[in-house]
Tab-separated table of N, CA, C and O in Angstrom:
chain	number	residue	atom	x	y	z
C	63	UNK	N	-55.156	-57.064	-16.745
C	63	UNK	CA	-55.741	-57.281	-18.062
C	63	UNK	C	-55.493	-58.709	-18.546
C	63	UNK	O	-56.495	-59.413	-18.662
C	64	UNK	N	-54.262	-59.258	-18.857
C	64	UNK	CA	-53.984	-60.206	-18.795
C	64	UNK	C	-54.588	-61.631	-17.598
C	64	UNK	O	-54.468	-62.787	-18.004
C	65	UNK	N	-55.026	-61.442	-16.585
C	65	UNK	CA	-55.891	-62.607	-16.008
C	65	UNK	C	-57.403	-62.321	-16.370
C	65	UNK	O	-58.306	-63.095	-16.051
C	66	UNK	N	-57.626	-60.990	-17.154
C	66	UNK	CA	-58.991	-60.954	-17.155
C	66	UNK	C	-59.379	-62.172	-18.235
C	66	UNK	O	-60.356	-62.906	-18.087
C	67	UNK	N	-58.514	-62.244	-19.253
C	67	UNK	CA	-58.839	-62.602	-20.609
C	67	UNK	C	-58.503	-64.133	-20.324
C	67	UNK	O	-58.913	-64.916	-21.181
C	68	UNK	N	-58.028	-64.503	-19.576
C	68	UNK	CA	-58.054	-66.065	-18.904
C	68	UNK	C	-59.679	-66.152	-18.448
C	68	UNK	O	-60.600	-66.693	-19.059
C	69	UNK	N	-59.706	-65.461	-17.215
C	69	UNK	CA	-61.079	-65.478	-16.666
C	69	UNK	C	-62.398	-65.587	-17.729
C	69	UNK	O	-63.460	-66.145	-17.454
C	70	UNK	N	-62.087	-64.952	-18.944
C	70	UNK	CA	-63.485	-64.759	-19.997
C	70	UNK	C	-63.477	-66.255	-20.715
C	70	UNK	O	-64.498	-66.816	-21.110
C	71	UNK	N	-62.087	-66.814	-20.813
C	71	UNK	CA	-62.053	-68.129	-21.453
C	71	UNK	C	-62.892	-69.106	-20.389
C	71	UNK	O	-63.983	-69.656	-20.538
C	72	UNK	N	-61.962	-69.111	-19.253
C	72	UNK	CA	-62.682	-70.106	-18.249
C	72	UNK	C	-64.150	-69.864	-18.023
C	72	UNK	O	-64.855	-70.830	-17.731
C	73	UNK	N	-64.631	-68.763	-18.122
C	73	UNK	CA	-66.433	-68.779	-17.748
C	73	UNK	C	-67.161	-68.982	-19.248
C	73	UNK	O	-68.329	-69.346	-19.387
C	74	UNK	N	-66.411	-68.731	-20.132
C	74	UNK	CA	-67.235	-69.175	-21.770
C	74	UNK	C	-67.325	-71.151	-21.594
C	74	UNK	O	-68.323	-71.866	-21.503
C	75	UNK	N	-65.904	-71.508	-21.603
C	75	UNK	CA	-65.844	-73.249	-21.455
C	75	UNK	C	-66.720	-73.093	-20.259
C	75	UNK	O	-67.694	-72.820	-20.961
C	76	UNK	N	-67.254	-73.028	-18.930
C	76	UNK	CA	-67.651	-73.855	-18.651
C	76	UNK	C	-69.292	-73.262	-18.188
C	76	UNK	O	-70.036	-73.975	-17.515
C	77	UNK	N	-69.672	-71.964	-18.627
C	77	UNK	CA	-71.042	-71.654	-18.801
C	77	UNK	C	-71.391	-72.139	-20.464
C	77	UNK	O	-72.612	-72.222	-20.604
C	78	UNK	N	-70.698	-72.447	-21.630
C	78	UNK	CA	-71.419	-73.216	-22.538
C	78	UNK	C	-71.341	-74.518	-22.685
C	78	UNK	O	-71.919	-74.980	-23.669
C	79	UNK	N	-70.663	-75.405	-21.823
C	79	UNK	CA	-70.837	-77.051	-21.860
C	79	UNK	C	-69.657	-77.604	-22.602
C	79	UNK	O	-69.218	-78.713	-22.295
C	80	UNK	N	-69.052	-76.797	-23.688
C	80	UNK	CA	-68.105	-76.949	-24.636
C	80	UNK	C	-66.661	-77.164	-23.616
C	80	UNK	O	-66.410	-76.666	-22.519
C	81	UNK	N	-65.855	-78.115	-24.470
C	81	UNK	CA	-64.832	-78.060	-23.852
C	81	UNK	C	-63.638	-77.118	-24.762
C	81	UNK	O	-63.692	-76.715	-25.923
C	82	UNK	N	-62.410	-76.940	-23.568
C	82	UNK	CA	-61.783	-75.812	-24.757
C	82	UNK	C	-61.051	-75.909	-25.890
C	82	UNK	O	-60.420	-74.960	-26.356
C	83	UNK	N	-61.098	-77.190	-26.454
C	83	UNK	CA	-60.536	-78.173	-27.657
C	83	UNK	C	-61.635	-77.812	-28.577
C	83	UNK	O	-61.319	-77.826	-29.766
C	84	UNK	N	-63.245	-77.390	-28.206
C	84	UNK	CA	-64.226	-77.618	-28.994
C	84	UNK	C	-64.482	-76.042	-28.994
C	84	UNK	O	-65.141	-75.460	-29.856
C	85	UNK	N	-63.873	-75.449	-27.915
C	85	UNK	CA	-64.593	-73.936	-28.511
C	85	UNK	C	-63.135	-73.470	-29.723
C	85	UNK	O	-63.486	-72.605	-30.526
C	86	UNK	N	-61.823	-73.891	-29.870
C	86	UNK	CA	-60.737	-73.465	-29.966
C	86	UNK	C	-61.405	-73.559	-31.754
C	86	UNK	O	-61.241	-72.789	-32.701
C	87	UNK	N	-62.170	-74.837	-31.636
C	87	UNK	CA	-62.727	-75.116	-33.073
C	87	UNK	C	-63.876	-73.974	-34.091
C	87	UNK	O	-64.087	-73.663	-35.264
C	88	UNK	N	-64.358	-73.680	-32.725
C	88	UNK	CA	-65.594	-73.057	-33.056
C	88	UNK	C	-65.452	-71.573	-33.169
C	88	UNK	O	-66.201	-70.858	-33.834
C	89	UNK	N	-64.413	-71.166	-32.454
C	89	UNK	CA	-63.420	-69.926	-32.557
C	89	UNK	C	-63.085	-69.452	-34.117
C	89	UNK	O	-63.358	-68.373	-34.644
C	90	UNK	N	-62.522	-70.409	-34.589
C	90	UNK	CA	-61.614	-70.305	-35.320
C	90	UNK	C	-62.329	-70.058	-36.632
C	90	UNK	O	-61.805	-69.358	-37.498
C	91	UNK	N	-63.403	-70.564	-36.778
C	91	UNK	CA	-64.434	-70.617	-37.945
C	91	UNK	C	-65.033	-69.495	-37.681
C	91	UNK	O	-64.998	-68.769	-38.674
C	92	UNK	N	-65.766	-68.844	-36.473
C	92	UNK	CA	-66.407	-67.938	-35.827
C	92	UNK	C	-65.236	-66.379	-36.630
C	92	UNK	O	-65.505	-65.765	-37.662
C	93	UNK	N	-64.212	-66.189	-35.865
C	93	UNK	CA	-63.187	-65.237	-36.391
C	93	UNK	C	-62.885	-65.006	-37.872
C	93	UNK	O	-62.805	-63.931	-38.467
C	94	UNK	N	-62.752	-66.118	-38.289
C	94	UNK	CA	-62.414	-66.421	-39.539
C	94	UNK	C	-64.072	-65.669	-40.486
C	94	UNK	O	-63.942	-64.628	-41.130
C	95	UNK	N	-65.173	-66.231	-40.422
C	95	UNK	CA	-66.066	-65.172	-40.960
C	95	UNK	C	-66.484	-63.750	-40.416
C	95	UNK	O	-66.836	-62.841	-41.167
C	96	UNK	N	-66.436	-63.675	-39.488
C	96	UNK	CA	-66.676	-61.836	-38.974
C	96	UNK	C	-65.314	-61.000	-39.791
C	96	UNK	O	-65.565	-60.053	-40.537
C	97	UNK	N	-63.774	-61.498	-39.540
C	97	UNK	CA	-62.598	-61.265	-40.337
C	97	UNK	C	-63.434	-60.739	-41.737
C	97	UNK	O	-64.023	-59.675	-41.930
C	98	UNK	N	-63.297	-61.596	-42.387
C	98	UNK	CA	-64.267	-61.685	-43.670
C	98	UNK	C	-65.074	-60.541	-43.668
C	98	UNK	O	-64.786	-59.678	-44.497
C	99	UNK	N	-65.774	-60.395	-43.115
C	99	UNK	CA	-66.644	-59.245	-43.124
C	99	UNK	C	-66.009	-57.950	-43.088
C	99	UNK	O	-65.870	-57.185	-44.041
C	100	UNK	N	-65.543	-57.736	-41.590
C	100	UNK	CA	-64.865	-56.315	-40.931
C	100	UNK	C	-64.279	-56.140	-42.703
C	100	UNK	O	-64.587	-55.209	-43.447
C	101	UNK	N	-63.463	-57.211	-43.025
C	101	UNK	CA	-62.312	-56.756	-44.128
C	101	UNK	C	-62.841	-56.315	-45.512
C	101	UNK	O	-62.202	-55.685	-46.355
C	102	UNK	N	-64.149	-56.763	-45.607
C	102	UNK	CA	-64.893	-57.090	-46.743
C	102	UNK	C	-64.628	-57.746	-47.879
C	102	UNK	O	-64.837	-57.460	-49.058
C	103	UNK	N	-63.950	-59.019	-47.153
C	103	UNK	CA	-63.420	-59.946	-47.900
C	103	UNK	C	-64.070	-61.169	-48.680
C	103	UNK	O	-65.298	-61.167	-48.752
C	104	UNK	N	-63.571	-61.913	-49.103
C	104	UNK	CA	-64.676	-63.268	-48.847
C	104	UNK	C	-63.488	-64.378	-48.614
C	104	UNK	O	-62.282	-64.132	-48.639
C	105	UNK	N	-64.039	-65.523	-48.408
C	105	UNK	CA	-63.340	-66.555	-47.515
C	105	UNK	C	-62.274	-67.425	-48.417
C	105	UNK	O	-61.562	-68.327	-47.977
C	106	UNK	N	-62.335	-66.791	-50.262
C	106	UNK	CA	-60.841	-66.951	-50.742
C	106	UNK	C	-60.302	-66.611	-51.114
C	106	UNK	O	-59.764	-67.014	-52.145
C	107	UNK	N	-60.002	-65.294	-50.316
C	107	UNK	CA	-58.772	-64.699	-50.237
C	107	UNK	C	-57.827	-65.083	-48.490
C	107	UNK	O	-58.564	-65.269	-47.521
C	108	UNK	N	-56.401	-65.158	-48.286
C	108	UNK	CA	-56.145	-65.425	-47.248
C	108	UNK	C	-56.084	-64.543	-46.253
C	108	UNK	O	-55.704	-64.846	-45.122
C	109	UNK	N	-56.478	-63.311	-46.626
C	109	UNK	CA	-56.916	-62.338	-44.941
C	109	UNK	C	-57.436	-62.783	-43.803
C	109	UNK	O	-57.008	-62.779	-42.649
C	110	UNK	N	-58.476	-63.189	-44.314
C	110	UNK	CA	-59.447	-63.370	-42.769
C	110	UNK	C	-58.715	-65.037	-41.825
C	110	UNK	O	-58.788	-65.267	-40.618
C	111	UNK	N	-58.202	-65.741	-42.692
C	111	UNK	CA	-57.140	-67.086	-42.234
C	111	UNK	C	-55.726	-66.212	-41.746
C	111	UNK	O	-55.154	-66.536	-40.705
C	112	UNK	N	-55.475	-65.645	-42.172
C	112	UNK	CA	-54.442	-64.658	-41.545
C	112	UNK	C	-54.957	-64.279	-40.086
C	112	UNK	O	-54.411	-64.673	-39.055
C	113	UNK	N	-55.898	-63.595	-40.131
C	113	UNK	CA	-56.296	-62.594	-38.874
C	113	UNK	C	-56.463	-64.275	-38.425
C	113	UNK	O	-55.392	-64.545	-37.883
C	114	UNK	N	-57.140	-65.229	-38.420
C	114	UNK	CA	-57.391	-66.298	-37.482
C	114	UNK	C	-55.746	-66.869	-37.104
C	114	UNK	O	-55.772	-67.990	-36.597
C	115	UNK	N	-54.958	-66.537	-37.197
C	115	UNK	CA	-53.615	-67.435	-37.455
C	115	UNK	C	-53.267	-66.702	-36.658
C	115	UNK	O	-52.584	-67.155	-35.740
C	116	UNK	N	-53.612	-65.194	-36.686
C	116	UNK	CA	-52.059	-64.039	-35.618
C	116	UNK	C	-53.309	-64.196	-34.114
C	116	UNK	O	-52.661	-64.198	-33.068
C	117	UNK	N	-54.286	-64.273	-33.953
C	117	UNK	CA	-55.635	-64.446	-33.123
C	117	UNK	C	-54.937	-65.740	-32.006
C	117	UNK	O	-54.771	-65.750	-30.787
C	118	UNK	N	-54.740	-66.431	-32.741
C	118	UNK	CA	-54.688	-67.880	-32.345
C	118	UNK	C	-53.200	-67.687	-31.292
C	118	UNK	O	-53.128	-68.014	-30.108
C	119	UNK	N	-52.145	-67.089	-32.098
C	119	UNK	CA	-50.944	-66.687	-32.142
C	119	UNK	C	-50.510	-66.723	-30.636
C	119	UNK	O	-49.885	-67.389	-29.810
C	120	UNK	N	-51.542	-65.115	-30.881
C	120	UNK	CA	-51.648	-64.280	-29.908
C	120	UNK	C	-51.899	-65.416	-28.592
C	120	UNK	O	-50.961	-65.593	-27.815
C	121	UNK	N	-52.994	-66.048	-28.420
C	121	UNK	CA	-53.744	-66.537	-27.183
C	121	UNK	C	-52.584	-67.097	-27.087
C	121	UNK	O	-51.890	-66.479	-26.280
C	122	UNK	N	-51.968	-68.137	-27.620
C	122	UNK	CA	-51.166	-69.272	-27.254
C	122	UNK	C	-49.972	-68.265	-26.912
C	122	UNK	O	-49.064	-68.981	-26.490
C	123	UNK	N	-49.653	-67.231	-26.904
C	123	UNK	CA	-48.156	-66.616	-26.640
C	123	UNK	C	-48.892	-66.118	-25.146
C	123	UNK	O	-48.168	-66.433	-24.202
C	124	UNK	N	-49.998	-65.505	-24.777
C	124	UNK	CA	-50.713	-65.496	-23.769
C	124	UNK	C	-51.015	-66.724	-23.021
C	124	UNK	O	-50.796	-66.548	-21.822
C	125	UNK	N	-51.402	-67.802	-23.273
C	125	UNK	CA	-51.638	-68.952	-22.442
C	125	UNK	C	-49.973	-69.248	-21.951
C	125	UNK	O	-49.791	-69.640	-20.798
C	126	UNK	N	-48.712	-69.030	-22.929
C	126	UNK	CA	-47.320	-69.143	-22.107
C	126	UNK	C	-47.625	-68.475	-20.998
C	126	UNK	O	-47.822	-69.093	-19.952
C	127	UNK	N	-47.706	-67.155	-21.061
C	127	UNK	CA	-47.074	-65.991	-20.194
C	127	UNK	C	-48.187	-66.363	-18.885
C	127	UNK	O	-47.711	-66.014	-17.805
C	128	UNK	N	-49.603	-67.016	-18.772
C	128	UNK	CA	-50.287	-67.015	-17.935
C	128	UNK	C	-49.429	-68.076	-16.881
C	128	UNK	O	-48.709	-68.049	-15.883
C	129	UNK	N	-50.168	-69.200	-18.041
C	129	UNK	CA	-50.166	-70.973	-17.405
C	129	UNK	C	-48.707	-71.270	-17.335
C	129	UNK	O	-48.117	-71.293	-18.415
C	130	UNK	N	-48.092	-71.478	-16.359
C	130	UNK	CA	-46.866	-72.459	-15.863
C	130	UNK	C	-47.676	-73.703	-15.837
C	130	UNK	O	-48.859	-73.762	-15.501
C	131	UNK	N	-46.804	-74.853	-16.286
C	131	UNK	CA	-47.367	-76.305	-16.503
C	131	UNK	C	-46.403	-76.456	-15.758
C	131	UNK	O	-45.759	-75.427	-15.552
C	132	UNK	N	-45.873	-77.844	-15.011
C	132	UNK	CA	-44.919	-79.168	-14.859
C	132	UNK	C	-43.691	-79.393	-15.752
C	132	UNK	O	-42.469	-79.381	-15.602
C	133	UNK	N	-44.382	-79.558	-16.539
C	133	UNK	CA	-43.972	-79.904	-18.001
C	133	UNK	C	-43.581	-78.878	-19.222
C	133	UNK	O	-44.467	-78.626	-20.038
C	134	UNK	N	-42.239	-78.254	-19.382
C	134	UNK	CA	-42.721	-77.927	-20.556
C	134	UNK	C	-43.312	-78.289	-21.864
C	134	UNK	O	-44.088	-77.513	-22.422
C	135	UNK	N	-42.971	-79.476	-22.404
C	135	UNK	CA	-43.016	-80.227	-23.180
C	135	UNK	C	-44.694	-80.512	-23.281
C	135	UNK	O	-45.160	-80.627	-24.415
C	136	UNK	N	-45.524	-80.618	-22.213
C	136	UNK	CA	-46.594	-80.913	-21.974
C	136	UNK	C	-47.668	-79.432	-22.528
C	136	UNK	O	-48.699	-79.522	-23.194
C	137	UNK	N	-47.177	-78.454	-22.127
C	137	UNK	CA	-47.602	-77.156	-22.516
C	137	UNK	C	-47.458	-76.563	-23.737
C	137	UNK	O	-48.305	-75.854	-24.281
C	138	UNK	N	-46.006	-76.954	-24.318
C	138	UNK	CA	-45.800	-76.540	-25.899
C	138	UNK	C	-46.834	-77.649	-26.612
C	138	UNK	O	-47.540	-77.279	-27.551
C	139	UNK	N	-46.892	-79.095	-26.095
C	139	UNK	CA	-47.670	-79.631	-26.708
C	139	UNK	C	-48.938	-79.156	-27.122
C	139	UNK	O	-49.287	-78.947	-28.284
C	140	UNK	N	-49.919	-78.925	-25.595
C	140	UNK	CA	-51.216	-78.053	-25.649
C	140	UNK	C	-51.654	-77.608	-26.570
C	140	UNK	O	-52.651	-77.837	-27.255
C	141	UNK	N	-50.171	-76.335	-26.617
C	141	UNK	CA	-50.193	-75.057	-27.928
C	141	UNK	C	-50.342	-75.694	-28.987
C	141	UNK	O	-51.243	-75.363	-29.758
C	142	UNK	N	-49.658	-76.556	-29.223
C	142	UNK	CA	-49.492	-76.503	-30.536
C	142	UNK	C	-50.985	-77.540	-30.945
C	142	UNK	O	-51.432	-77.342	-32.075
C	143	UNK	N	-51.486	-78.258	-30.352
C	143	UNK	CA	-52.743	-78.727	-30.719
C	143	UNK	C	-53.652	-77.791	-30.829
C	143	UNK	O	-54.347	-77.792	-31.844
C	144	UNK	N	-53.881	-76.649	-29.679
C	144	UNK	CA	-54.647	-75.837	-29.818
C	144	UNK	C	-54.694	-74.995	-31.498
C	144	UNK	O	-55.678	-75.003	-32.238
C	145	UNK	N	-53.685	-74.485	-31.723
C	145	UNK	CA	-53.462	-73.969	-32.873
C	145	UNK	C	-53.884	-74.913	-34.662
C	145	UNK	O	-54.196	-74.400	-35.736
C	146	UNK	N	-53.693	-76.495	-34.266
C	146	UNK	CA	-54.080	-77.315	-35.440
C	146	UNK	C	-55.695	-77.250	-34.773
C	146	UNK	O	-56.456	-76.720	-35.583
C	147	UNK	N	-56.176	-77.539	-33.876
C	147	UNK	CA	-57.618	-77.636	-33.681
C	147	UNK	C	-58.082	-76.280	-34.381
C	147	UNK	O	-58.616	-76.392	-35.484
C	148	UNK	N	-57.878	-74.631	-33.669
C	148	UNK	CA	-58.045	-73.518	-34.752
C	148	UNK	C	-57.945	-73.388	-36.109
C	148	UNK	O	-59.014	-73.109	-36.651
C	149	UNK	N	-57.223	-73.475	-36.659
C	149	UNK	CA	-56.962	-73.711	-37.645
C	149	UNK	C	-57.240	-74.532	-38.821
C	149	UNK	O	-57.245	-74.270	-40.024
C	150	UNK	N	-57.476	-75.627	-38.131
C	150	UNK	CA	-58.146	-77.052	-39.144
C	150	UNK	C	-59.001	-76.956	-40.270
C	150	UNK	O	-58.914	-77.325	-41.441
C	151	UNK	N	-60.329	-76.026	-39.215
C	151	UNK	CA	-61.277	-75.874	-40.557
C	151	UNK	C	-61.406	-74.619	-41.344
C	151	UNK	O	-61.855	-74.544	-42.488
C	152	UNK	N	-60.926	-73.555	-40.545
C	152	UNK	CA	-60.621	-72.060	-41.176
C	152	UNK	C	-60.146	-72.708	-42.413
C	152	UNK	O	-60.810	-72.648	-43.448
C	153	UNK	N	-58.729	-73.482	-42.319
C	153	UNK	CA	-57.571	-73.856	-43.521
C	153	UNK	C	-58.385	-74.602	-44.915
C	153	UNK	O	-57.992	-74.589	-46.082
C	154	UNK	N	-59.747	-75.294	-44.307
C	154	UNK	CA	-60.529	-75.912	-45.104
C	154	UNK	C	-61.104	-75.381	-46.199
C	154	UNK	O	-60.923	-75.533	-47.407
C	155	UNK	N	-62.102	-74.488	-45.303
C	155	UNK	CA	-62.881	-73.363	-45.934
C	155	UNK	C	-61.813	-72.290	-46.861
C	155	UNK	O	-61.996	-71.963	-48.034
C	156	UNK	N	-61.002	-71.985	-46.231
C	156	UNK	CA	-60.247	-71.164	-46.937
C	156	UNK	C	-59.594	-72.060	-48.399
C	156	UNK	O	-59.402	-71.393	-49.416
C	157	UNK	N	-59.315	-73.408	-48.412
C	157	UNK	CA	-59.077	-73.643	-49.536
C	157	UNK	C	-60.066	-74.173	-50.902
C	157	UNK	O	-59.911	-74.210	-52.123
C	158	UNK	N	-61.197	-74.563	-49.895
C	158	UNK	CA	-62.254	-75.074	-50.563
C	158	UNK	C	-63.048	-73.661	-51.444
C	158	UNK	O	-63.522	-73.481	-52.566
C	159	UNK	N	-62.914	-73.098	-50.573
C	159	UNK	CA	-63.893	-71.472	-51.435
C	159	UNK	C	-62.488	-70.836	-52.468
C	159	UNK	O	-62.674	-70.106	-53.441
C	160	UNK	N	-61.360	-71.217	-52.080
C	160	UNK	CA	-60.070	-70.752	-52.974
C	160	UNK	C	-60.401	-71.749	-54.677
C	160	UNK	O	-60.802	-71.397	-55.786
C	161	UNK	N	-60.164	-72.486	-54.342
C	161	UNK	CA	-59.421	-73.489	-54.907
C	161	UNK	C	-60.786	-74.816	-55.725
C	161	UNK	O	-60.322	-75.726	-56.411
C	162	UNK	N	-62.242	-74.731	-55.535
C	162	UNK	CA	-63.129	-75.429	-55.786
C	162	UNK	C	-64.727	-74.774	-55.355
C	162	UNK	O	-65.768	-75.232	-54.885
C	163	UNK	N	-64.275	-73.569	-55.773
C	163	UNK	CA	-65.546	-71.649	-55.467
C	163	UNK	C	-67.032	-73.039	-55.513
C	163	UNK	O	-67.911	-73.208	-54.668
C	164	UNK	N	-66.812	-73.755	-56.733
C	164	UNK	CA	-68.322	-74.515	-57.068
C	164	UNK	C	-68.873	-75.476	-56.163
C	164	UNK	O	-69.910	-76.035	-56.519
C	165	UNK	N	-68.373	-75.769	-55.070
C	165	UNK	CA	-68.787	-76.767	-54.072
C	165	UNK	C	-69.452	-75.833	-53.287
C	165	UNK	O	-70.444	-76.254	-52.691
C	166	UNK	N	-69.086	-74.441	-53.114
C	166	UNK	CA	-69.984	-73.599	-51.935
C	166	UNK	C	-70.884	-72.489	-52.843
C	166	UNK	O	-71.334	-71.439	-52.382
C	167	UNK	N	-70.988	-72.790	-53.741
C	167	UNK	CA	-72.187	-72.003	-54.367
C	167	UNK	C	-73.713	-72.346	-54.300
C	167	UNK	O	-74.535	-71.615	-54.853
């Protein structure tokens, strides 16, 4: 189960052209509104940035347990970019629809 969900990453990056810095982006916004929905939330309240945060969590505690790097240092790095790339614009949206509702009306 665990190499399957590697395998679905590696054939998404490289059957859509995207690299995985750019889907990690596109993820994160993607989750972050369906969240929203399933929950029947809207995007300011912090649920659906939650569910994108434990999502994200998750992969990167999974990309440990898969990927052995060289480096540790090189791999915690990864993570932890991966997680600011996720996160970046979820954190946006989530404060912009919080915190300034009249810019997305």
């Amino acid at each position: 189960m665990l190499v399957d969900w590697y395998q679905v990453k590696l054939f998404v990056e490289h059957s859509s052209g995207f690299s995985m810095d750019a889907l990690h982006v596109i993820a994160g916004v993607l989750v972050q509104i369906l969240a929203a929905a399933i929950l029947r939330s809207t995007l300011a309240r912090p649920a659906p940035l939650v569910v994108v945060f434990l999502l994200e969590l998750a992969n990167e505690v999974y990309d440990l347990t898969v990927e052995q790097w060289p480096q540790p240092g090189m791999q915690y790095g990864e993570g932890a970019k991966d997680l600011l790339l996720t996160m970046v614009l979820p954190l946006t949206i989530f404060l912009v629809a919080r915190f300034r509702p009249k810019l997305v009306r």
